[in-house]
Coordinates of C-alpha atoms in Angstrom, one line a residue:
M1 CA 87.2 82.3 103.7
D2 CA 84.2 83.0 101.5
D3 CA 84.6 82.8 97.6
F4 CA 85.1 86.3 96.8
I5 CA 87.9 86.9 99.1
A6 CA 89.3 83.9 97.8
A7 CA 89.4 85.4 94.4
R8 CA 90.8 88.5 95.6
S9 CA 93.5 87.0 97.6
Q10 CA 94.5 84.5 94.6
M11 CA 94.7 87.5 92.0
A12 CA 96.7 89.5 94.7
M13 CA 99.0 86.5 95.1
S14 CA 99.5 86.0 91.5
L15 CA 99.9 89.6 90.5
G16 CA 102.3 90.3 93.6
F17 CA 104.4 87.0 92.4
H18 CA 104.5 88.1 88.7
I19 CA 105.3 91.5 89.2
I20 CA 108.8 90.6 90.4
F21 CA 109.6 88.9 87.0
A22 CA 108.2 91.5 84.9
C23 CA 110.5 94.1 86.4
V24 CA 113.2 91.9 85.9
G25 CA 112.1 91.2 82.4
M26 CA 111.9 95.0 82.0
V27 CA 115.2 96.2 83.6
M28 CA 117.9 93.3 83.2
P29 CA 118.3 93.5 79.5
F30 CA 119.3 97.0 79.8
F31 CA 122.1 95.9 82.1
M32 CA 123.1 93.5 79.8
A33 CA 123.1 95.6 77.0
I34 CA 125.3 98.0 79.0
S35 CA 127.9 95.5 80.0
H36 CA 127.7 94.0 76.4
Y37 CA 128.6 97.3 75.0
K38 CA 131.3 97.8 77.3
Y39 CA 132.9 94.4 76.0
L40 CA 132.5 95.2 72.5
R41 CA 134.1 98.8 72.8
T42 CA 136.9 97.9 75.1
G43 CA 137.4 94.0 74.6
N44 CA 137.6 93.5 78.4
E45 CA 136.6 89.9 79.0
I46 CA 135.2 90.1 82.0
Y47 CA 132.3 92.5 80.7
K48 CA 131.8 89.5 78.2
G49 CA 131.4 87.1 81.3
L50 CA 129.3 89.3 83.2
T51 CA 126.8 89.8 80.2
K52 CA 126.6 85.8 80.0
A53 CA 126.0 85.3 83.5
W54 CA 123.5 88.1 83.7
S55 CA 121.9 86.6 80.6
K56 CA 121.6 83.1 82.1
G57 CA 119.7 84.4 85.0
V58 CA 117.4 86.4 82.7
A59 CA 116.5 83.3 81.0
I60 CA 115.5 81.3 84.3
L61 CA 113.6 84.4 85.4
F62 CA 112.1 84.8 82.1
A63 CA 110.7 81.2 82.1
T64 CA 109.3 81.7 85.4
G65 CA 107.4 84.9 84.5
A66 CA 106.1 83.6 81.4
V67 CA 104.5 80.7 83.5
S68 CA 103.0 83.1 86.1
G69 CA 101.9 85.6 83.5
T70 CA 100.0 82.9 81.5
M71 CA 98.4 81.8 84.9
L72 CA 97.2 85.4 85.5
S73 CA 95.5 85.5 81.6
F74 CA 93.6 82.7 82.8
E75 CA 92.7 83.8 86.3
L76 CA 91.1 87.0 84.4
G77 CA 88.7 84.7 82.7
L78 CA 87.9 82.4 85.5
L79 CA 87.8 84.5 88.3
W80 CA 86.1 87.6 86.8
P81 CA 84.0 86.5 84.2
E82 CA 81.6 89.5 84.2
F83 CA 84.2 91.7 84.1
M84 CA 85.9 90.1 81.1
K85 CA 82.8 90.0 79.2
H86 CA 82.5 93.6 79.1
A87 CA 85.8 95.0 79.6
G88 CA 87.5 92.5 77.2
P89 CA 86.4 94.0 74.0
I90 CA 87.1 97.6 75.4
F91 CA 91.0 97.1 76.6
G92 CA 91.7 94.1 74.7
M93 CA 94.2 95.9 72.5
P94 CA 96.8 96.4 74.9
F95 CA 96.6 92.8 76.0
S96 CA 96.7 91.4 72.7
L97 CA 99.7 94.1 71.9
E98 CA 101.6 92.7 74.7
G99 CA 101.4 89.4 73.7
T100 CA 103.2 90.5 70.6
A101 CA 106.0 92.3 72.8
F102 CA 106.1 89.1 74.7
F103 CA 106.8 86.9 71.7
I104 CA 109.3 89.2 70.3
E105 CA 111.0 89.3 73.6
A106 CA 111.2 85.6 73.5
I107 CA 112.6 85.2 70.1
A108 CA 114.9 88.1 70.6
L109 CA 116.3 86.4 73.8
G110 CA 116.9 82.8 71.7
F111 CA 118.9 84.9 69.3
F112 CA 120.9 86.6 72.0
L113 CA 121.6 83.8 74.2
Y114 CA 122.5 81.5 71.4
G115 CA 124.1 84.2 69.3
W116 CA 127.4 84.3 70.5
N117 CA 130.2 84.1 67.8
R118 CA 127.5 83.1 65.3
F119 CA 126.0 86.8 64.4
N120 CA 127.5 90.0 63.5
K121 CA 128.5 91.3 66.8
W122 CA 126.6 94.4 66.8
F123 CA 123.6 92.7 65.6
H124 CA 123.9 90.2 68.4
W125 CA 124.1 93.2 70.7
A126 CA 121.0 94.8 69.0
T127 CA 119.0 91.6 69.8
G128 CA 119.8 92.0 73.4
L129 CA 118.7 95.6 73.1
V130 CA 115.3 94.2 71.8
V131 CA 115.0 92.1 74.5
G132 CA 114.7 94.9 76.9
L133 CA 112.9 97.2 74.7
S134 CA 110.2 94.7 74.0
G135 CA 110.0 93.8 77.6
L136 CA 109.5 97.4 78.4
S137 CA 107.0 98.0 75.9
S138 CA 105.4 94.7 77.5
G139 CA 105.3 96.3 81.0
I140 CA 103.8 99.6 79.8
L141 CA 100.9 97.9 77.7
V142 CA 99.9 95.8 80.9
V143 CA 100.1 98.9 82.8
A144 CA 97.9 100.8 80.3
A145 CA 95.2 97.9 80.7
N146 CA 95.4 98.3 84.6
A147 CA 95.2 102.3 84.4
W148 CA 92.0 101.6 82.2
M149 CA 90.4 100.1 85.2
N150 CA 91.3 103.2 87.2
S151 CA 90.2 105.6 84.6
P152 CA 87.6 104.1 82.1
A153 CA 87.6 105.5 78.8
G154 CA 87.0 104.7 75.3
F155 CA 83.3 103.7 75.5
D156 CA 79.8 105.4 76.5
Y157 CA 78.0 103.8 79.5
V158 CA 74.0 103.8 78.7
N159 CA 71.7 101.9 80.7
G160 CA 74.0 99.2 81.7
E161 CA 75.4 99.0 78.0
Y162 CA 78.7 99.5 77.0
I163 CA 78.4 101.5 73.5
N164 CA 80.6 103.4 71.3
I165 CA 83.7 101.5 72.1
D166 CA 87.1 103.2 70.8
P167 CA 90.1 101.0 71.9
I168 CA 92.7 103.7 71.1
K169 CA 91.1 105.8 73.6
A170 CA 90.8 103.0 76.3
M171 CA 94.4 102.4 76.2
F172 CA 95.4 106.0 76.1
N173 CA 93.4 106.7 79.0
D174 CA 93.9 109.6 81.5
A175 CA 95.8 107.5 83.9
W176 CA 98.3 105.2 81.6
F177 CA 101.2 107.8 81.5
S178 CA 101.5 108.5 84.9
Q179 CA 101.1 105.0 86.0
A180 CA 103.2 103.7 83.4
L181 CA 106.1 106.2 84.2
H182 CA 106.2 105.3 87.9
M183 CA 106.2 101.6 87.4
V184 CA 109.0 101.8 84.7
I185 CA 111.1 103.9 87.1
A186 CA 110.1 101.6 90.3
A187 CA 111.2 98.6 88.1
F188 CA 114.6 100.0 87.7
V189 CA 115.0 101.1 91.2
A190 CA 113.8 97.6 92.5
T191 CA 115.9 95.2 90.0
G192 CA 118.9 98.1 90.5
F193 CA 119.3 97.8 93.8
A194 CA 118.6 94.0 94.2
V195 CA 121.2 93.3 91.5
A196 CA 123.7 95.7 92.8
G197 CA 123.0 94.4 96.5
V198 CA 123.8 91.0 95.7
H199 CA 126.9 92.0 94.0
A200 CA 128.0 94.4 97.0
L201 CA 127.5 91.1 99.1
M202 CA 129.9 89.1 96.8
I203 CA 132.4 92.3 97.2
L204 CA 132.2 91.8 100.9
K205 CA 132.9 88.4 100.7
K206 CA 135.8 89.3 98.4
K207 CA 134.9 86.6 95.7
N208 CA 135.9 87.8 92.1
I209 CA 136.3 91.4 93.2
E210 CA 136.7 92.8 89.6
F211 CA 134.3 90.8 88.2
H212 CA 131.6 91.7 90.9
T213 CA 132.9 95.7 90.9
K214 CA 132.0 96.2 87.2
A215 CA 128.6 94.3 88.0
F216 CA 127.7 96.4 90.8
K217 CA 128.7 99.5 89.1
I218 CA 126.2 99.3 86.1
A219 CA 123.6 98.3 88.6
A220 CA 124.0 100.8 91.2
I221 CA 124.1 103.6 88.6
C222 CA 121.0 102.7 87.0
A223 CA 119.3 102.0 90.2
T224 CA 120.3 105.3 91.9
I225 CA 119.6 107.6 89.1
A226 CA 115.9 106.1 88.9
A227 CA 115.7 106.3 92.9
I228 CA 116.3 110.2 92.4
L229 CA 113.7 110.5 89.7
Q230 CA 111.2 108.6 91.5
P231 CA 109.9 111.3 93.7
V232 CA 109.2 113.2 90.5
S233 CA 107.1 110.7 89.0
G234 CA 105.4 109.9 92.4
D235 CA 104.3 113.5 92.6
I236 CA 102.6 113.3 89.0
S237 CA 101.1 110.2 90.2
A238 CA 99.6 111.4 93.4
K239 CA 98.3 114.8 91.5
D240 CA 96.8 112.3 88.8
V241 CA 95.0 110.2 91.7
A242 CA 94.0 113.3 93.5
E243 CA 92.1 114.4 90.3
R244 CA 90.3 111.4 89.5
Q245 CA 90.2 109.3 92.6
P246 CA 89.9 111.3 95.8
A247 CA 88.6 108.4 97.7
K248 CA 91.9 106.6 97.1
L249 CA 94.1 109.8 97.8
A250 CA 92.0 110.2 101.0
A251 CA 92.8 106.7 102.2
M252 CA 96.4 106.9 101.5
E253 CA 96.6 109.8 103.9
A254 CA 93.9 108.5 106.1
H255 CA 92.1 111.9 105.6
F256 CA 88.8 111.8 106.8
E257 CA 88.0 115.5 107.2
T258 CA 87.7 117.9 104.5
D259 CA 89.8 121.2 105.9
S260 CA 92.1 123.9 104.7
A261 CA 95.5 123.6 104.8
S262 CA 95.0 119.6 104.7
A263 CA 98.0 117.7 106.6
F264 CA 100.1 115.5 105.4
L265 CA 100.2 112.5 107.5
V266 CA 103.3 110.5 108.4
G267 CA 103.0 106.9 110.4
G268 CA 100.1 106.5 112.6
I269 CA 97.7 103.9 113.4
V270 CA 94.4 104.2 111.8
D271 CA 91.1 103.5 113.8
E272 CA 88.7 103.5 110.7
E273 CA 85.5 102.9 113.0
N274 CA 86.1 106.3 114.9
Q275 CA 87.9 108.0 112.0
E276 CA 91.1 108.9 113.4
V277 CA 94.6 108.3 113.1
K278 CA 96.7 107.9 116.4
Y279 CA 100.4 108.8 117.2
G280 CA 100.8 110.0 113.6
L281 CA 102.9 113.1 112.7
K282 CA 100.7 115.8 110.7
I283 CA 102.7 118.5 108.6
P284 CA 99.9 121.2 108.2
G285 CA 99.2 122.5 104.6
L286 CA 101.8 119.9 103.3
L287 CA 98.9 117.7 101.5
S288 CA 97.3 120.6 100.0
F289 CA 100.7 122.0 98.5
L290 CA 101.4 118.4 97.2
V291 CA 98.1 118.1 95.5
H292 CA 97.0 121.8 94.7
S293 CA 100.4 123.6 94.8
D294 CA 99.2 125.6 97.4
F295 CA 99.0 125.4 101.2
E296 CA 95.3 126.4 101.7
T297 CA 92.9 124.6 99.2
P298 CA 91.1 121.9 100.9
V299 CA 91.7 118.1 99.9
T300 CA 88.6 115.9 100.0
G301 CA 88.3 113.8 102.8
L302 CA 86.6 110.6 103.4
N303 CA 83.8 111.9 105.1
D304 CA 82.6 113.7 102.0
I305 CA 82.5 110.5 99.8
P306 CA 79.7 107.8 100.3
K307 CA 80.9 105.4 103.1
E308 CA 80.0 102.5 100.6
N309 CA 82.8 103.8 98.3
H310 CA 85.4 103.9 100.9
P311 CA 88.5 101.5 100.1
P312 CA 89.9 100.0 103.1
V313 CA 91.7 102.7 104.8
A314 CA 94.1 101.2 106.9
I315 CA 95.6 98.5 104.2
V316 CA 96.0 101.7 101.9
H317 CA 97.4 104.0 104.4
Y318 CA 100.1 101.5 105.7
A319 CA 100.8 100.2 102.2
F320 CA 101.3 104.2 101.0
Q321 CA 103.5 104.7 104.1
I322 CA 105.8 101.6 103.3
M323 CA 106.3 102.7 99.7
I324 CA 106.7 106.3 100.8
G325 CA 109.4 105.4 103.8
L326 CA 111.4 103.0 101.6
G327 CA 111.6 105.2 98.5
M328 CA 113.1 108.0 100.7
F329 CA 115.5 105.5 102.3
L330 CA 116.8 104.5 98.9
F331 CA 116.4 108.1 97.6
M332 CA 119.1 108.9 100.3
V333 CA 121.4 105.9 99.6
S334 CA 121.2 107.0 96.2
I335 CA 122.1 110.7 97.0
I336 CA 125.4 109.2 98.9
Y337 CA 126.4 107.0 96.4
L338 CA 126.3 109.3 93.5
Y339 CA 128.3 111.9 95.8
L340 CA 130.9 109.6 96.3
L341 CA 131.0 108.4 92.8
I342 CA 131.3 111.9 91.4
R343 CA 134.1 112.8 94.0
K344 CA 135.7 109.7 92.6
R345 CA 136.1 108.0 95.9
N346 CA 137.3 104.2 96.2
L347 CA 133.7 103.2 96.9
I348 CA 134.8 99.3 97.4
Q349 CA 136.7 100.2 100.3
K350 CA 133.9 101.7 102.1
K351 CA 132.3 98.5 103.6
W352 CA 129.6 100.7 105.2
L353 CA 128.2 101.5 101.7
M354 CA 128.5 98.0 100.5
K355 CA 126.5 96.9 103.6
L356 CA 123.8 99.6 102.7
F357 CA 123.5 98.3 99.6
V358 CA 123.1 94.8 100.7
F359 CA 120.5 96.0 103.3
S360 CA 118.6 97.6 100.5
I361 CA 118.5 93.8 98.4
P362 CA 114.7 93.3 99.1
L363 CA 113.4 97.0 99.8
G364 CA 112.9 98.2 96.2
Y365 CA 110.7 95.3 95.6
I366 CA 108.9 95.6 99.1
A367 CA 108.1 99.2 97.9
L368 CA 107.1 97.9 94.8
E369 CA 104.6 95.6 96.0
A370 CA 103.3 98.0 98.5
G371 CA 102.8 100.6 95.5
W372 CA 100.7 98.0 93.8
T373 CA 98.4 97.4 97.1
V374 CA 98.1 101.2 96.9
T375 CA 96.6 101.1 93.5
E376 CA 94.6 97.9 93.7
V377 CA 93.3 98.2 97.2
G378 CA 92.8 101.6 96.9
R379 CA 90.5 101.4 93.7
Q380 CA 87.9 99.3 95.9
P381 CA 85.0 98.6 95.8
W382 CA 85.3 99.3 92.1
I383 CA 87.0 96.9 89.6
I384 CA 86.1 99.5 86.9
Y385 CA 86.3 102.7 88.7
E386 CA 82.7 104.2 89.2
I387 CA 81.0 101.7 86.4
M388 CA 81.5 98.0 88.0
K389 CA 81.9 96.9 91.4
T390 CA 84.3 94.1 92.3
A391 CA 81.8 92.0 94.1
D392 CA 79.6 92.2 91.0
A393 CA 82.4 90.8 88.8
V394 CA 83.4 87.5 90.6
T395 CA 82.6 84.3 89.1
P396 CA 79.7 82.4 90.6
M397 CA 81.3 79.0 90.6
P398 CA 81.9 77.9 93.9
G399 CA 84.9 76.4 95.7
I400 CA 87.5 78.9 94.7
V401 CA 88.9 78.9 97.9
Y402 CA 90.6 75.4 96.8
S403 CA 91.8 77.0 94.2
F404 CA 93.5 79.7 96.0
Y405 CA 95.1 76.9 98.1
I406 CA 96.3 75.1 94.6
F407 CA 97.8 78.3 93.4
T408 CA 99.5 79.1 96.3
A409 CA 101.1 76.0 96.3
V410 CA 102.1 76.3 92.9
F411 CA 103.8 79.6 93.6
V412 CA 105.6 78.4 96.6
S413 CA 106.7 75.7 94.8
L414 CA 108.1 78.2 91.8
S415 CA 109.6 80.4 94.3
A416 CA 111.6 77.6 95.8
I417 CA 112.9 76.3 92.1
V418 CA 113.7 80.0 91.3
I419 CA 115.7 80.4 94.2
F420 CA 117.6 77.1 93.9
L421 CA 118.2 77.7 90.1
M422 CA 119.4 81.5 90.8
Y423 CA 121.9 80.1 93.6
R424 CA 123.4 77.4 91.7
Q425 CA 123.8 80.0 88.6
M426 CA 125.5 82.4 91.1
K427 CA 128.1 79.6 92.4
M428 CA 128.7 78.8 88.6
V429 CA 129.5 82.5 88.3
D430 CA 132.2 82.2 91.0
I431 CA 133.5 79.0 89.4
L432 CA 133.6 80.2 85.7
Y433 CA 134.5 84.1 86.3
D434 CA 137.1 84.0 88.9
A435 CA 139.7 86.4 87.4
S436 CA 142.2 85.5 90.1
S437 CA 142.2 81.6 88.9
P438 CA 145.2 80.8 86.8
N439 CA 142.7 78.8 84.4
Y440 CA 140.6 82.0 84.2
K441 CA 141.4 82.1 80.4
H442 CA 140.1 78.7 79.6
K443 CA 137.0 78.9 82.2
K444 CA 135.7 82.1 80.6
H445 CA 134.2 80.8 77.6

């Protein structure tokens, strides 16, 4: 492995690890706020116990996310110094604002965790809401910085110089809205299905049925509504990519030839050397319709784009197929769940439905990782689209491969620690909030 591949691999691993904790930080505080609100309105102690249990889990994941996020910020400067030299002054604003949002989130989380019976009850609830809003803002700001890499704005590039810098235009570039919308909804889908699936598993095991049923319903409703909205945001994002990054769209679909009534490809094995796809299902005209809203307008193929500007087609295509396939599966689960919910069926008695949610625990996050693969690998060979190539931004320092190995060991260790702590937290929940126990009233505090 050469240093360039090592640097890209380290960045990919760091982003892939951190994005899970970022999504939890964006979404779980809203679940907590819903549960806390229900407690304040109904006085039902189970909702109080649920809010406390979730908040302790969030604290564990927040701490881990803070560590991985800090590592990422250092990696940008260490691995990609040429990129940061020029890009830092342009998109530094969203990063600095993200730091502010992070500090607000940390302070509000401290208030929430230690504010029980110390603050006015509605002020205490509001601090939890601030955790969610600041976490959401933090995620959107980071995505805005990433969107700038896909759609550079806020400067003029003249004779290799970056001049007339406008940080506001850089932050609100053409890609920020579609990427932020898609990311936020994806975070709710992934986290919602993961949380709902864990509680569904506890229901199947007949542990603290009432507690886990209430938790399951909050997470499942949020997740399924988000999953139904996701195709809409996906369509907006795909149209934006088609307009700005035709090479990325062509790679997503392994679309080599520009032709009228361009076909949408489902599945298939990509042969980049011979520029063909084997065993795929082509739906004539559908790609043209999705991009241009008619069935005849051609979609640019890779053969009309210089070969040196092609992204790795197979990786992008497979990642896109995984994202779409899992997204449609979760969409169908959502339709089934909401239909049964509206019909007021006893969902807990439907073991097959609970098993569907258990099966879905990792699927949202797999789709999320696949989506980020499409975004990042699909932009290659550019680190700043059509301005700076990734190979020109990497550090000249040798030995990056050893840094990759060290960081891999750190992330594996963090993963093991987080799994252990979350497992212990779940065991504590079973002990403290077992409503069937005669000592429940004493344990719940």
